[in-house]
Short mmCIF file of C-alpha atoms in Angstrom, two decimals:
data_model
loop_
_atom_site.label_atom_id
_atom_site.label_comp_id
_atom_site.label_asym_id
_atom_site.label_seq_id
_atom_site.Cartn_x
_atom_site.Cartn_y
_atom_site.Cartn_z
CA MET M 127 24.12 9.16 -32.03
CA SER M 128 22.78 7.45 -28.93
CA THR M 129 20.21 9.41 -26.88
CA GLY M 130 20.47 7.16 -23.83
CA ASN M 131 16.79 6.29 -24.21
CA MET M 132 15.58 2.71 -23.91
CA ASN M 133 13.58 0.14 -25.83
CA LEU M 134 11.53 -2.07 -23.53
CA THR M 135 9.16 -5.03 -23.57
CA LEU M 136 6.27 -4.82 -21.13
CA LYS M 137 4.28 -7.85 -20.04
CA VAL M 138 1.17 -6.26 -18.54
CA TRP M 139 -1.69 -8.05 -16.80
CA ARG M 140 -4.97 -7.37 -18.63
CA GLN M 141 -8.24 -8.47 -17.05
CA LYS M 142 -11.70 -7.15 -17.93
CA ASN M 143 -13.12 -7.64 -14.44
CA ASN M 144 -13.05 -9.95 -11.45
CA LYS M 145 -15.38 -12.43 -13.15
CA THR M 146 -13.18 -13.06 -16.17
CA LYS M 147 -9.75 -14.61 -16.60
CA GLY M 148 -6.78 -12.35 -17.12
CA ALA M 149 -3.52 -12.78 -18.99
CA LEU M 150 -0.19 -11.09 -19.56
CA VAL M 151 -0.08 -9.11 -22.80
CA ASP M 152 3.17 -8.03 -24.48
CA TYR M 153 3.77 -4.42 -25.49
CA LYS M 154 6.85 -2.89 -27.11
CA LEU M 155 7.96 0.60 -26.16
CA THR M 156 10.72 2.57 -27.83
CA ASP M 157 12.68 5.70 -26.99
CA ILE M 158 11.73 5.71 -23.30
CA SER M 159 13.65 8.34 -21.34
CA PRO M 160 15.45 7.11 -18.21
CA ASP M 161 14.21 10.28 -16.49
CA MET M 162 10.56 9.24 -16.81
CA SER M 163 8.77 7.89 -13.77
CA PHE M 164 7.28 4.42 -14.09
CA LEU M 165 3.79 5.90 -14.30
CA GLU M 166 4.85 8.37 -16.96
CA MET M 167 6.09 5.40 -18.96
CA PHE M 168 2.61 3.87 -18.58
CA ASP M 169 1.11 7.15 -19.79
CA VAL M 170 3.20 6.80 -22.95
CA LEU M 171 1.96 3.21 -23.40
CA ASN M 172 -1.68 4.24 -22.95
CA GLU M 173 -1.32 7.15 -25.39
CA GLN M 174 -0.02 4.72 -27.99
CA LEU M 175 -2.87 2.30 -27.34
CA ILE M 176 -5.47 5.06 -27.60
CA ASN M 177 -3.95 6.31 -30.87
CA LYS M 178 -4.28 2.76 -32.25
CA GLY M 179 -7.89 2.52 -31.16
CA GLU M 180 -7.13 0.01 -28.41
CA GLU M 181 -8.28 0.10 -24.81
CA PRO M 182 -5.72 1.68 -22.45
CA VAL M 183 -4.36 -0.15 -19.41
CA VAL M 184 -6.30 0.70 -16.26
CA PHE M 185 -4.12 1.48 -13.24
CA ASP M 186 -4.50 3.44 -10.01
CA HIS M 187 -2.71 6.73 -9.51
CA ASP M 188 -3.35 10.03 -7.81
CA CYS M 189 -0.77 12.32 -6.20
CA ARG M 190 2.30 10.87 -7.94
CA GLU M 191 4.35 12.17 -5.02
CA GLY M 192 4.69 8.99 -2.93
CA ILE M 193 1.96 10.03 -0.50
CA CYS M 194 -1.43 8.66 -1.56
CA GLY M 195 -0.55 4.96 -1.81
CA MET M 196 -2.66 4.46 -4.93
CA CYS M 197 -0.05 3.18 -7.40
CA SER M 198 -0.26 -0.49 -6.51
CA MET M 199 1.78 -2.40 -9.09
CA PHE M 200 3.71 -5.65 -8.74
CA ILE M 201 6.81 -5.04 -10.88
CA ASN M 202 9.11 -7.93 -11.74
CA GLY M 203 7.93 -9.82 -8.68
CA ARG M 204 8.18 -6.98 -6.15
CA PRO M 205 5.59 -4.47 -4.93
CA HIS M 206 6.45 -1.02 -6.31
CA GLY M 207 9.45 -2.41 -8.19
CA PRO M 208 13.15 -3.07 -7.57
CA LYS M 209 13.99 -0.11 -5.32
CA ASP M 210 13.61 -0.04 -1.54
CA LEU M 211 11.51 2.59 0.25
CA VAL M 212 9.90 4.03 -2.89
CA THR M 213 6.39 3.89 -4.32
CA THR M 214 5.72 3.09 -7.98
CA CYS M 215 5.30 6.77 -8.83
CA GLN M 216 8.75 7.49 -7.34
CA LEU M 217 10.37 4.72 -9.37
CA HIS M 218 12.22 6.05 -12.41
CA MET M 219 13.04 4.24 -15.61
CA ARG M 220 16.75 4.67 -14.92
CA SER M 221 16.27 1.69 -12.60
CA PHE M 222 15.98 -0.45 -15.77
CA LYS M 223 18.18 -0.82 -18.80
CA ASP M 224 17.76 -0.90 -22.56
CA GLY M 225 16.24 -4.16 -23.78
CA ASP M 226 14.72 -5.14 -20.44
CA THR M 227 11.48 -7.09 -20.14
CA ILE M 228 9.29 -5.76 -17.32
CA VAL M 229 6.40 -7.80 -15.91
CA VAL M 230 3.63 -5.71 -14.32
CA GLU M 231 0.80 -7.30 -12.34
CA PRO M 232 -1.84 -6.17 -9.83
CA TRP M 233 -1.77 -6.93 -6.10
CA ARG M 234 -2.63 -10.61 -5.54
CA ALA M 235 -4.93 -11.11 -2.54
CA ALA M 236 -8.44 -12.45 -2.05
CA ALA M 237 -9.27 -9.35 -0.02
CA PHE M 238 -8.14 -7.15 -2.96
CA PRO M 239 -10.29 -8.36 -5.89
CA VAL M 240 -9.28 -7.12 -9.33
CA VAL M 241 -11.48 -4.32 -10.66
CA LYS M 242 -9.80 -4.13 -14.06
CA ASP M 243 -6.28 -4.72 -15.33
CA LEU M 244 -3.90 -3.41 -12.65
CA THR M 245 -6.58 -1.84 -10.44
CA VAL M 246 -7.77 -3.72 -7.36
CA ASP M 247 -10.51 -2.96 -4.85
CA ARG M 248 -8.78 -1.98 -1.60
CA SER M 249 -11.92 -0.83 0.19
CA ALA M 250 -11.26 -3.58 2.76
CA PHE M 251 -8.67 -1.21 4.23
CA ASP M 252 -11.32 1.50 4.53
CA ARG M 253 -13.62 -0.82 6.41
CA VAL M 254 -10.84 -1.79 8.82
CA ILE M 255 -10.20 1.90 9.53
CA ALA M 256 -13.93 2.55 9.98
CA ALA M 257 -14.08 -0.24 12.56
CA GLY M 258 -11.83 1.58 15.01
CA GLY M 259 -9.23 3.87 13.48
CA PHE M 260 -10.57 7.01 15.10
CA ILE M 261 -10.85 8.80 18.42
CA SER M 262 -14.12 10.06 19.89
CA VAL M 263 -13.16 13.48 21.13
CA ASN M 264 -14.54 16.94 20.49
CA THR M 265 -12.62 18.69 17.75
CA GLY M 266 -12.01 22.36 17.32
CA ASN M 267 -9.00 24.59 17.62
CA ALA M 268 -5.84 22.59 18.12
CA GLN M 269 -4.44 22.71 21.62
CA ASP M 270 -1.05 24.15 22.21
CA ALA M 271 1.46 21.33 21.88
CA ASN M 272 2.88 22.03 25.32
CA ASN M 273 -0.50 21.23 26.91
CA LEU M 274 -0.04 17.56 25.99
CA PRO M 275 3.50 16.62 26.95
CA ILE M 276 4.52 13.39 25.22
CA PRO M 277 7.95 11.75 25.48
CA LYS M 278 9.90 12.29 22.27
CA MET M 279 10.53 8.59 21.68
CA GLN M 280 6.80 7.94 21.97
CA ALA M 281 5.90 10.84 19.68
CA ASP M 282 8.46 9.69 17.12
CA ALA M 283 7.11 6.13 17.17
CA ALA M 284 3.55 7.40 16.66
CA PHE M 285 4.72 9.60 13.78
CA GLU M 286 6.55 6.69 12.14
CA ALA M 287 3.45 4.48 12.39
CA ALA M 288 1.30 7.27 10.95
CA ALA M 289 3.59 7.35 7.88
CA CYS M 290 1.73 4.28 6.54
CA ILE M 291 0.03 5.29 3.28
CA GLY M 292 -2.21 2.22 3.03
CA CYS M 293 -0.85 1.13 -0.35
CA GLY M 294 -1.23 -2.59 0.39
CA ALA M 295 2.33 -3.62 -0.50
CA CYS M 296 2.50 -5.53 2.78
CA VAL M 297 -0.53 -7.59 1.78
CA ALA M 298 0.76 -8.13 -1.74
CA THR M 299 4.14 -9.44 -0.65
CA CYS M 300 2.94 -11.64 2.24
CA LYS M 301 2.54 -15.34 1.45
CA ASN M 302 -0.70 -15.32 3.45
CA ALA M 303 -1.86 -11.90 2.22
CA SER M 304 -1.78 -10.64 5.80
CA ALA M 305 -2.74 -7.04 6.57
CA MET M 306 -1.20 -7.04 10.04
CA LEU M 307 1.47 -4.44 9.26
CA PHE M 308 -1.13 -2.01 7.91
CA VAL M 309 -3.62 -2.61 10.73
CA SER M 310 -0.96 -2.47 13.44
CA ALA M 311 0.37 0.83 12.10
CA LYS M 312 -3.11 2.36 12.19
CA ILE M 313 -3.62 1.04 15.71
CA SER M 314 -0.19 2.14 16.94
CA GLN M 315 -0.43 5.72 15.73
CA LEU M 316 -3.33 6.19 18.16
CA ALA M 317 -2.29 3.76 20.91
CA LEU M 318 0.97 5.67 21.44
CA LEU M 319 -0.74 9.03 22.04
CA PRO M 320 -2.84 10.27 24.98
CA GLN M 321 -5.83 10.98 22.73
CA GLY M 322 -6.01 7.31 21.76
CA GLN M 323 -6.10 5.85 25.26
CA PRO M 324 -9.86 5.89 26.08
CA GLU M 325 -10.68 3.49 23.22
CA ARG M 326 -7.34 1.71 22.99
CA TYR M 327 -8.51 -1.83 23.73
CA ARG M 328 -11.88 -1.55 22.04
CA ARG M 329 -10.07 -0.26 18.96
CA VAL M 330 -7.65 -3.19 18.68
CA GLN M 331 -10.45 -5.72 19.12
CA SER M 332 -12.69 -4.06 16.52
CA MET M 333 -10.00 -3.54 13.90
CA VAL M 334 -8.55 -7.04 14.24
CA ALA M 335 -12.05 -8.53 13.98
CA GLN M 336 -12.72 -6.52 10.82
CA MET M 337 -9.34 -7.51 9.37
CA ASP M 338 -10.25 -11.18 9.84
CA ALA M 339 -13.75 -10.64 8.42
CA GLU M 340 -12.25 -9.15 5.24
CA GLY M 341 -10.36 -12.39 4.55
CA PHE M 342 -6.78 -11.28 5.14
CA GLY M 343 -4.44 -14.10 6.17
CA ASN M 344 -2.35 -14.57 9.29
CA CYS M 345 1.13 -13.15 9.79
CA THR M 346 3.90 -15.36 8.40
CA ASN M 347 6.62 -13.88 10.66
CA THR M 348 8.97 -13.68 7.67
CA GLY M 349 9.25 -9.88 7.72
CA ALA M 350 8.52 -9.54 3.99
CA CYS M 351 5.95 -6.83 4.75
CA GLU M 352 8.47 -4.54 6.44
CA ALA M 353 11.07 -5.24 3.74
CA GLU M 354 8.71 -4.19 0.94
CA CYS M 355 6.94 -1.32 2.71
CA PRO M 356 7.71 1.93 0.83
CA LYS M 357 7.58 3.83 4.12
CA GLY M 358 9.60 1.37 6.21
CA ILE M 359 6.84 0.65 8.73
CA SER M 360 8.35 -1.43 11.53
CA LEU M 361 7.33 -4.92 12.64
CA GLU M 362 7.35 -3.51 16.17
CA ASN M 363 3.85 -2.24 15.44
CA ILE M 364 2.61 -5.81 14.97
CA ALA M 365 4.12 -6.77 18.35
CA ARG M 366 2.39 -3.79 19.96
CA MET M 367 -0.94 -4.72 18.37
CA ASN M 368 -0.61 -8.32 19.59
CA ARG M 369 0.17 -7.14 23.12
CA ASP M 370 -2.84 -4.82 23.17
CA PHE M 371 -5.08 -7.53 21.74
CA ALA M 372 -3.97 -9.95 24.45
CA SER M 373 -4.39 -7.32 27.18
CA ALA M 374 -7.92 -6.54 25.99
CA LYS M 375 -9.00 -10.05 27.02
CA PHE M 376 -8.31 -9.21 30.67
CA ILE M 377 -10.15 -5.90 30.73
CA SER M 378 -13.85 -5.70 31.57
CA GLU M 379 -16.37 -4.90 28.85
CA GLU M 380 -17.21 -1.64 30.59
CA THR M 381 -13.60 -0.54 30.35
CA VAL M 382 -13.16 -1.72 26.77
#
């Protein structure tokens, strides 16, 4: 009697570190439930490898709720797999069928060097944020929301930009490994709010300069980043960042 479970072939990228060559290695999995998440399926694979005395596949994961942005896998040629607006941990095996071959690779970008197997070093994103993704105001008890009236459309746009989880799918899918969607979202979420105005132009200059220093490429204008973003971050943020960057050139150093 059929259980509805699947037999699969995985082609997984294995690489000891950034100094050694990697290769795709084949693994056979049987009796995989369609209700498993993609990461649960990898847990099954790693349990089998450990039981055989082999080294498990290294991959990033944390919350497994589509929030942290850690699960950075290139699955059958797409970041996070075949579904739109989902992270790898939200992808379920019902998206595949019995007998499928699934190719799993790490993000491919010079600014994201491979640490091991499917794990890459995304600390470049942290350094971009440290360059300007903050506001210099005294913190304490939150003000009453009515004390800072913000137009709803503006508040909604800031909230949508802040939904970026920094997973790096935009970089992974871009032909030039551009980080402009990520950086522009982090700039926009502050540029659209009153608290972000005092450092608005200094912020865009600093974060763009750090983005370039990290080795990310230029925008291709193809829109692949927005199409593959699990949170649907809009290209409008890139336009806003470009406008602010251009405006910063006409503002005095004292103001910036």
